[in-house]
Short mmCIF file of C-alpha atoms and ligand atoms in Angstrom, two decimals:
data_model
loop_
_atom_site.label_atom_id
_atom_site.label_comp_id
_atom_site.label_asym_id
_atom_site.label_seq_id
_atom_site.Cartn_x
_atom_site.Cartn_y
_atom_site.Cartn_z
CA UNK O 883 7.07 170.50 77.50
CA UNK O 884 6.94 169.93 81.22
CA UNK O 885 3.46 169.35 82.49
CA UNK O 886 2.36 170.19 86.02
CA UNK O 887 0.68 167.18 87.57
CA UNK O 888 0.19 168.44 91.12
CA UNK O 889 -0.20 172.04 92.16
CA UNK O 890 -0.38 173.34 95.74
CA UNK O 891 -1.22 177.00 96.29
CA UNK O 892 -1.04 178.86 99.59
CA UNK O 893 -1.87 175.77 101.62
CA UNK O 894 -2.62 176.37 105.30
CA UNK O 895 -3.29 173.56 107.75
CA UNK O 896 -3.59 173.92 111.52
CA UNK O 897 -4.34 171.73 114.52
CA UNK O 898 -5.92 172.28 117.92
CA UNK O 899 -3.63 171.07 120.65
CA UNK O 900 -3.81 171.12 124.44
CA UNK O 901 -0.73 171.99 126.52
CA UNK O 902 -0.86 172.21 130.31
CA UNK O 903 -4.64 172.54 130.24
CA UNK O 904 -4.64 175.36 127.69
CA UNK O 905 -5.84 175.14 124.12
CA UNK O 906 -3.62 176.30 121.28
CA UNK O 907 -3.85 176.34 117.54
CA UNK O 908 -0.69 175.15 115.83
CA UNK O 909 -0.24 176.45 112.30
CA UNK O 910 1.59 173.40 110.95
CA UNK O 911 1.51 174.57 107.33
CA UNK O 912 1.43 178.31 106.85
CA UNK O 913 1.06 179.19 103.18
CA UNK O 914 2.93 176.55 101.17
CA UNK O 915 2.94 176.70 97.37
CA UNK O 916 4.57 173.94 95.31
CA UNK O 917 4.18 172.32 91.97
CA UNK O 918 5.19 168.89 90.80
CA UNK O 919 6.01 168.34 87.15
CA UNK O 920 5.09 164.98 85.59
CA UNK O 921 7.96 162.51 86.10
CA UNK O 922 9.97 164.59 88.56
CA UNK O 923 10.93 163.99 92.16
CA UNK O 924 10.50 167.03 94.39
CA UNK O 925 12.22 166.67 97.74
CA UNK O 926 10.85 168.39 100.84
CA UNK O 927 13.43 168.83 103.56
CA UNK O 928 13.45 170.58 106.92
CA UNK O 929 13.80 169.82 110.60
CA UNK O 930 11.29 167.99 112.77
CA UNK O 931 7.96 169.78 113.16
CA UNK O 932 8.35 172.14 110.18
CA UNK O 933 5.20 170.73 108.57
CA UNK O 934 6.51 168.28 105.95
CA UNK O 935 4.18 165.42 106.88
CA UNK O 936 1.22 167.78 107.16
CA UNK O 937 1.78 168.94 103.57
CA UNK O 938 1.76 165.29 102.42
CA UNK O 939 -1.25 164.32 104.51
CA UNK O 940 -3.16 167.36 103.27
CA UNK O 941 -2.55 166.31 99.66
CA UNK O 942 -3.86 162.77 100.20
CA UNK O 943 -6.77 164.11 102.27
CA UNK O 944 -5.75 162.55 105.55
CA UNK O 945 -6.10 166.03 107.08
CA UNK O 946 -8.30 168.88 106.00
CA UNK O 947 -6.52 172.13 105.22
CA UNK O 948 -7.88 175.45 106.54
CA UNK O 949 -7.45 177.07 103.16
CA UNK O 950 -5.54 176.94 99.92
CA UNK O 951 -5.83 175.03 96.70
CA UNK O 952 -4.58 171.56 95.74
CA UNK O 953 -5.00 170.44 92.15
CA UNK O 954 -4.24 167.09 90.59
CA UNK O 955 -4.10 167.34 86.79
CA UNK O 956 -5.99 170.59 87.14
CA UNK O 957 -8.83 169.13 89.26
CA UNK O 958 -9.60 170.28 92.81
CA UNK O 959 -8.43 167.74 95.41
CA UNK O 960 -9.72 169.28 98.66
CA UNK O 961 -13.37 169.40 97.59
CA UNK O 962 -13.39 166.30 95.37
CA UNK O 963 -16.17 163.74 95.72
CA UNK O 964 -17.61 160.80 93.78
CA UNK O 965 -15.71 159.67 90.72
CA UNK O 966 -13.18 162.52 90.98
CA UNK O 967 -12.31 161.51 94.55
CA UNK O 968 -11.97 157.86 93.52
CA UNK O 969 -9.62 158.94 90.75
CA UNK O 970 -7.50 160.88 93.24
CA UNK O 971 -7.41 158.05 95.77
CA UNK O 972 -5.95 155.78 93.08
CA UNK O 973 -3.53 158.36 91.73
CA UNK O 974 -2.17 160.13 94.83
CA UNK O 975 -0.63 157.42 97.01
CA UNK O 976 1.33 157.76 100.21
CA UNK O 977 4.26 155.69 101.45
CA UNK O 978 4.69 156.10 105.20
CA UNK O 979 7.80 156.16 107.36
CA UNK O 980 6.55 153.29 109.44
CA UNK O 981 5.11 150.54 107.25
CA UNK O 982 3.11 149.39 110.29
CA UNK O 983 1.06 152.55 109.77
CA UNK O 984 -0.16 151.28 106.41
CA UNK O 985 -0.05 147.51 106.97
CA UNK O 986 -2.75 146.15 109.23
CA UNK O 987 -1.06 143.48 111.44
CA UNK O 988 -4.11 141.23 111.15
CA UNK O 989 -4.32 141.32 107.36
CA UNK O 990 -2.16 139.32 105.00
CA UNK O 991 0.36 141.26 102.91
CA UNK O 992 -1.66 140.42 99.79
CA UNK O 993 -4.87 141.84 101.27
CA UNK O 994 -3.09 145.02 102.37
CA UNK O 995 -1.42 145.47 98.99
CA UNK O 996 -4.77 144.97 97.23
CA UNK O 997 -6.80 147.22 99.53
CA UNK O 998 -7.13 150.29 97.31
CA UNK O 999 -7.98 148.02 94.38
CA UNK O 1000 -10.64 146.22 96.44
CA UNK O 1001 -12.25 149.43 97.71
CA UNK O 1002 -12.34 150.94 94.26
CA UNK O 1003 -13.35 147.69 92.53
CA UNK O 1004 -10.51 147.71 90.05
CA UNK O 1005 -10.05 143.93 89.80
CA UNK O 1006 -11.87 142.07 87.04
CA UNK O 1007 -11.88 138.72 88.85
CA UNK O 1008 -10.24 136.86 91.74
CA UNK O 1009 -7.61 135.58 89.33
CA UNK O 1010 -6.95 139.12 88.11
CA UNK O 1011 -6.62 140.28 91.73
CA UNK O 1012 -4.14 137.49 92.57
CA UNK O 1013 -2.14 138.22 89.43
CA UNK O 1014 -1.97 141.94 90.18
CA UNK O 1015 -0.82 141.26 93.75
CA UNK O 1016 1.88 138.85 92.52
CA UNK O 1017 3.03 141.25 89.84
CA UNK O 1018 3.20 144.16 92.28
CA UNK O 1019 5.12 142.15 94.90
CA UNK O 1020 7.63 141.12 92.21
CA UNK O 1021 7.98 144.74 91.14
CA UNK O 1022 9.14 145.68 94.65
CA UNK O 1023 11.50 142.72 94.91
CA UNK O 1024 9.34 140.46 97.07
CA UNK O 1025 8.54 136.87 96.19
CA UNK O 1026 4.82 136.57 95.30
CA UNK O 1027 4.52 133.97 98.09
CA UNK O 1028 4.70 136.91 100.52
CA UNK O 1029 1.03 137.57 99.71
CA UNK O 1030 -0.06 135.05 102.32
CA UNK O 1031 2.32 136.25 105.01
CA UNK O 1032 1.64 138.76 107.79
CA UNK O 1033 3.55 141.95 108.62
CA UNK O 1034 5.23 140.50 111.73
CA UNK O 1035 6.81 137.77 109.60
CA UNK O 1036 8.69 140.34 107.51
CA UNK O 1037 11.90 142.25 108.15
CA UNK O 1038 11.79 146.06 108.27
CA UNK O 1039 13.02 146.36 104.70
CA UNK O 1040 10.56 143.75 103.42
CA UNK O 1041 7.73 145.53 105.23
CA UNK O 1042 8.63 148.82 103.58
CA UNK O 1043 8.72 147.04 100.21
CA UNK O 1044 5.20 145.81 100.96
CA UNK O 1045 4.23 149.39 101.89
CA UNK O 1046 5.54 150.55 98.53
CA UNK O 1047 3.67 147.71 96.77
CA UNK O 1048 0.50 148.88 98.50
CA UNK O 1049 1.08 152.38 97.16
CA UNK O 1050 1.83 151.38 93.55
CA UNK O 1051 -0.75 148.62 92.98
CA UNK O 1052 -3.38 150.99 91.52
CA UNK O 1053 -0.78 152.37 89.04
CA UNK O 1054 -0.78 155.85 90.59
CA UNK O 1055 0.60 158.97 88.96
CA UNK O 1056 2.05 160.47 92.15
CA UNK O 1057 3.73 158.94 95.19
CA UNK O 1058 4.04 160.99 98.35
CA UNK O 1059 6.83 159.29 100.26
CA UNK O 1060 7.05 160.50 103.86
CA UNK O 1061 10.47 159.57 105.28
CA UNK O 1062 10.24 156.15 103.57
CA UNK O 1063 13.72 155.01 104.62
CA UNK O 1064 14.22 156.82 107.95
CA UNK O 1065 13.03 153.92 110.10
CA UNK O 1066 15.17 151.33 108.32
CA UNK O 1067 18.60 149.93 109.14
CA UNK O 1068 21.34 151.85 107.39
CA UNK O 1069 22.25 148.81 105.26
CA UNK O 1070 18.67 148.51 104.04
CA UNK O 1071 18.08 152.23 103.40
CA UNK O 1072 20.11 152.30 100.17
CA UNK O 1073 18.31 149.22 98.80
CA UNK O 1074 14.87 150.71 99.37
CA UNK O 1075 15.99 154.06 97.98
CA UNK O 1076 17.32 152.30 94.87
CA UNK O 1077 14.03 150.46 94.51
CA UNK O 1078 12.15 153.76 94.62
CA UNK O 1079 14.43 155.25 91.97
CA UNK O 1080 13.95 152.19 89.73
CA UNK O 1081 10.17 152.28 90.14
CA UNK O 1082 10.12 155.95 89.31
CA UNK O 1083 11.88 155.15 86.00
CA UNK O 1084 9.84 152.05 85.17
CA UNK O 1085 6.43 153.39 86.12
CA UNK O 1086 6.98 157.02 85.16
CA UNK O 1087 6.03 158.12 88.67
CA UNK O 1088 6.12 161.66 89.95
CA UNK O 1089 7.16 161.89 93.57
CA UNK O 1090 7.05 164.18 96.55
CA UNK O 1091 9.87 162.82 98.66
CA UNK O 1092 9.82 164.02 102.26
CA UNK O 1093 12.89 163.64 104.45
CA UNK O 1094 14.80 165.47 107.16
CA UNK O 1095 17.97 163.95 105.65
CA UNK O 1096 19.43 166.23 102.98
CA UNK O 1097 21.77 163.40 101.91
CA UNK O 1098 18.84 161.14 101.01
CA UNK O 1099 16.99 164.05 99.40
CA UNK O 1100 20.10 164.86 97.34
CA UNK O 1101 20.24 161.32 95.95
CA UNK O 1102 16.68 161.05 94.74
CA UNK O 1103 15.31 164.56 94.03
CA UNK O 1104 15.39 166.70 90.91
CA UNK O 1105 14.36 169.80 92.86
CA UNK O 1106 14.24 170.53 96.55
CA UNK O 1107 11.87 172.62 98.66
CA UNK O 1108 13.32 173.58 102.04
CA UNK O 1109 10.70 174.12 104.73
CA UNK O 1110 11.01 176.08 107.93
CA UNK O 1111 8.15 176.50 110.40
CA UNK O 1112 5.33 175.78 107.99
CA UNK O 1113 6.71 177.69 105.04
CA UNK O 1114 8.94 177.03 102.03
CA UNK O 1115 12.05 179.18 102.48
CA UNK O 1116 14.02 178.02 99.46
CA UNK O 1117 13.20 176.09 96.29
CA UNK O 1118 15.77 175.20 93.67
CA UNK O 1119 17.13 172.35 91.62
CA UNK O 1120 19.00 169.81 93.72
CA UNK O 1121 22.48 170.76 92.48
CA UNK O 1122 21.76 174.38 93.35
CA UNK O 1123 20.80 173.45 96.91
CA UNK O 1124 23.77 171.09 97.39
CA UNK O 1125 26.39 173.32 95.77
CA UNK O 1126 25.23 176.78 96.70
CA UNK O 1127 22.49 177.07 99.29
CA UNK O 1128 21.28 180.67 99.38
CA UNK O 1129 18.86 180.90 102.29
CA UNK O 1130 20.67 181.12 105.65
CA UNK O 1131 18.56 178.23 106.97
CA UNK O 1132 19.46 176.01 104.00
CA UNK O 1133 23.10 176.94 104.58
CA UNK O 1134 22.76 175.82 108.20
CA UNK O 1135 21.18 172.54 107.08
CA UNK O 1136 24.05 171.95 104.66
CA UNK O 1137 26.67 172.87 107.24
CA UNK O 1138 25.27 170.15 109.51
CA UNK O 1139 25.95 167.48 106.88
CA UNK O 1140 29.29 165.73 107.35
CA UNK O 1141 30.92 165.81 103.92
CA UNK O 1142 33.98 163.64 103.12
CA UNK O 1143 32.97 160.04 102.46
CA UNK O 1144 29.85 159.91 100.27
CA UNK O 1145 29.15 156.34 101.34
CA UNK O 1146 28.84 157.47 104.94
CA UNK O 1147 25.45 158.07 106.38
CA UNK O 1148 24.42 161.60 107.01
CA UNK O 1149 23.02 162.80 110.30
CA UNK O 1150 19.72 164.57 110.14
CA UNK O 1151 19.97 166.75 113.22
CA UNK O 1152 20.53 170.43 112.67
CA UNK O 1153 22.79 172.10 115.20
CA UNK O 1154 21.63 175.63 114.72
CA UNK O 1155 19.98 176.41 118.03
CA UNK O 1156 16.39 175.94 119.11
CA UNK O 1157 13.62 176.78 116.68
CA UNK O 1158 11.05 179.25 117.99
CA UNK O 1159 7.93 177.79 119.57
CA UNK O 1160 5.15 176.60 117.27
CA UNK O 1161 2.71 178.15 119.73
CA UNK O 1162 4.09 181.67 119.50
CA UNK O 1163 5.05 182.46 115.94
CA UNK O 1164 7.27 185.51 115.70
CA UNK O 1165 6.08 188.41 113.61
CA UNK O 1166 8.34 188.79 110.62
CA UNK O 1167 10.68 186.03 109.49
CA UNK O 1168 10.35 182.87 111.60
CA UNK O 1169 14.08 182.22 111.17
CA UNK O 1170 15.17 185.66 112.40
CA UNK O 1171 16.01 184.52 115.94
CA UNK O 1172 18.58 182.02 114.61
CA UNK O 1173 19.79 183.91 111.56
CA UNK O 1174 23.33 185.30 111.23
CA UNK O 1175 22.16 187.80 108.59
CA UNK O 1176 19.27 189.22 110.64
CA UNK O 1177 18.43 192.92 110.38
CA UNK O 1178 15.56 195.07 111.58
CA UNK O 1179 13.23 194.40 108.65
CA UNK O 1180 13.36 190.65 109.39
CA UNK O 1181 11.53 191.17 112.70
CA UNK O 1182 8.85 193.33 111.11
CA UNK O 1183 7.96 191.71 107.82
CA UNK O 1184 7.52 188.12 106.64
CA UNK O 1185 9.78 187.63 103.60
CA UNK O 1186 7.93 186.41 100.53
CA UNK O 1187 9.24 183.49 98.46
CA UNK O 1188 10.62 185.33 95.45
CA UNK O 1189 12.93 184.69 92.50
CA UNK O 1190 16.63 185.16 93.31
CA UNK O 1191 19.91 184.33 91.53
CA UNK O 1192 18.86 185.64 88.12
CA UNK O 1193 15.38 184.26 88.64
CA UNK O 1194 16.56 180.65 88.51
CA UNK O 1195 15.42 179.78 92.01
CA UNK O 1196 13.21 180.95 94.83
CA UNK O 1197 14.09 182.05 98.34
CA UNK O 1198 12.26 183.85 101.15
CA UNK O 1199 14.87 186.11 102.75
CA UNK O 1200 15.18 189.88 103.08
CA UNK O 1201 18.98 189.59 102.85
CA UNK O 1202 18.92 188.03 99.36
N1 ATP U 687 -2.57 165.48 114.25
C1 ATP U 687 -1.94 166.51 114.83
N2 ATP U 687 -2.46 167.09 115.95
C2 ATP U 687 -1.84 168.14 116.54
N3 ATP U 687 -0.70 168.68 116.09
C3 ATP U 687 -0.14 168.15 115.00
C4 ATP U 687 -0.72 167.03 114.31
N4 ATP U 687 0.07 166.71 113.25
C5 ATP U 687 1.09 167.59 113.28
N5 ATP U 687 0.98 168.45 114.33
C6 ATP U 687 1.90 169.55 114.65
O1 ATP U 687 2.12 170.29 113.46
C7 ATP U 687 3.50 170.64 113.35
C8 ATP U 687 4.06 170.07 112.07
O2 ATP U 687 4.07 168.67 112.17
P1 ATP U 687 4.53 167.68 111.00
O3 ATP U 687 4.33 166.31 111.50
O4 ATP U 687 3.85 168.07 109.74
O5 ATP U 687 6.08 168.02 110.90
P2 ATP U 687 7.25 167.23 110.15
O6 ATP U 687 8.05 168.26 109.42
O7 ATP U 687 6.70 166.10 109.38
O8 ATP U 687 8.13 166.69 111.37
P3 ATP U 687 8.96 165.31 111.50
O9 ATP U 687 10.26 165.52 110.77
O10 ATP U 687 9.17 165.18 112.97
O11 ATP U 687 8.15 164.21 110.92
C9 ATP U 687 4.17 170.13 114.61
O12 ATP U 687 4.19 171.17 115.55
C10 ATP U 687 3.26 169.04 115.07
O13 ATP U 687 3.33 168.87 116.46
MG1 MG U 688 6.96 164.07 109.44
#
């Protein structure tokens, strides 16, 4: 039986922004529903600004959603406090694109890796703390002697390994990895991706894996959610997305991926015209202005995410 570990229902998160002296509200996430089954990797893909990071940050409570429900093992995340919040802070852990964002330059790697354990008083003694740091550094392929080093002494790949160590030290259930390899040299990307796949096996992690790169998503994910302007427009198992994308936007994403040599890197940019402005959301389907299948209903009515293809997958498109 597959067990849902993380459930997101109708999540909405917005920001106030100022542009040329005027105030706007940007609806970064506009009604996202997802669920993560224990042990699976769910990829979230979509072009820059579609709200991927905001979904992740909402789940780990780095931003406060306007509305919606987030549940970890059936318990409310958004309103959690006390012991329940502590439990979530140890179990829902984020890996950032830029390890500098999670590693304080003035703290040793060991202190950064141990931080969540220190705050939540999980170590039994100083010796236990040192042992846990050493064990965690080894698990990510770093020599335990790295504990006394500082971020600037590490290479990009080593820093991201330390960022991953920081996330896994408290033995979390869920990792939210936000573009964890995008900032790395191409040669290092595959190593870090392999490490994440190994850790997932060894530690039984569930993962939300965020990337604009469908090639990377295809390697690591069991299922994929495709986001466009704050919404999920297609959700299916990874093979389904790679072999037969149904939503016109997913098809455009796939068309932008150069195919032949699988060892070649994949470009993330999507050459499908300009997305509509975040400040003026169209009524109806947000993809209508770029969509080859557009018809009159698309301008009038937002398509709901609904079962398609014999109910095996979900897509939000009036043409399907
Ligand atoms: N802290 C913030 N303040 C104001 N606006 C924000 C903030 N964070 C995100 N946004 C806006 O919300 C929208 C979604 O941003 P988000 O970072 O979630 O997208 P993304 O899909 O992660 O993009 P990328 O691929 O570039 O990382 C964008 O329009 C962005 O400018
Ligand atoms: Mg992002």
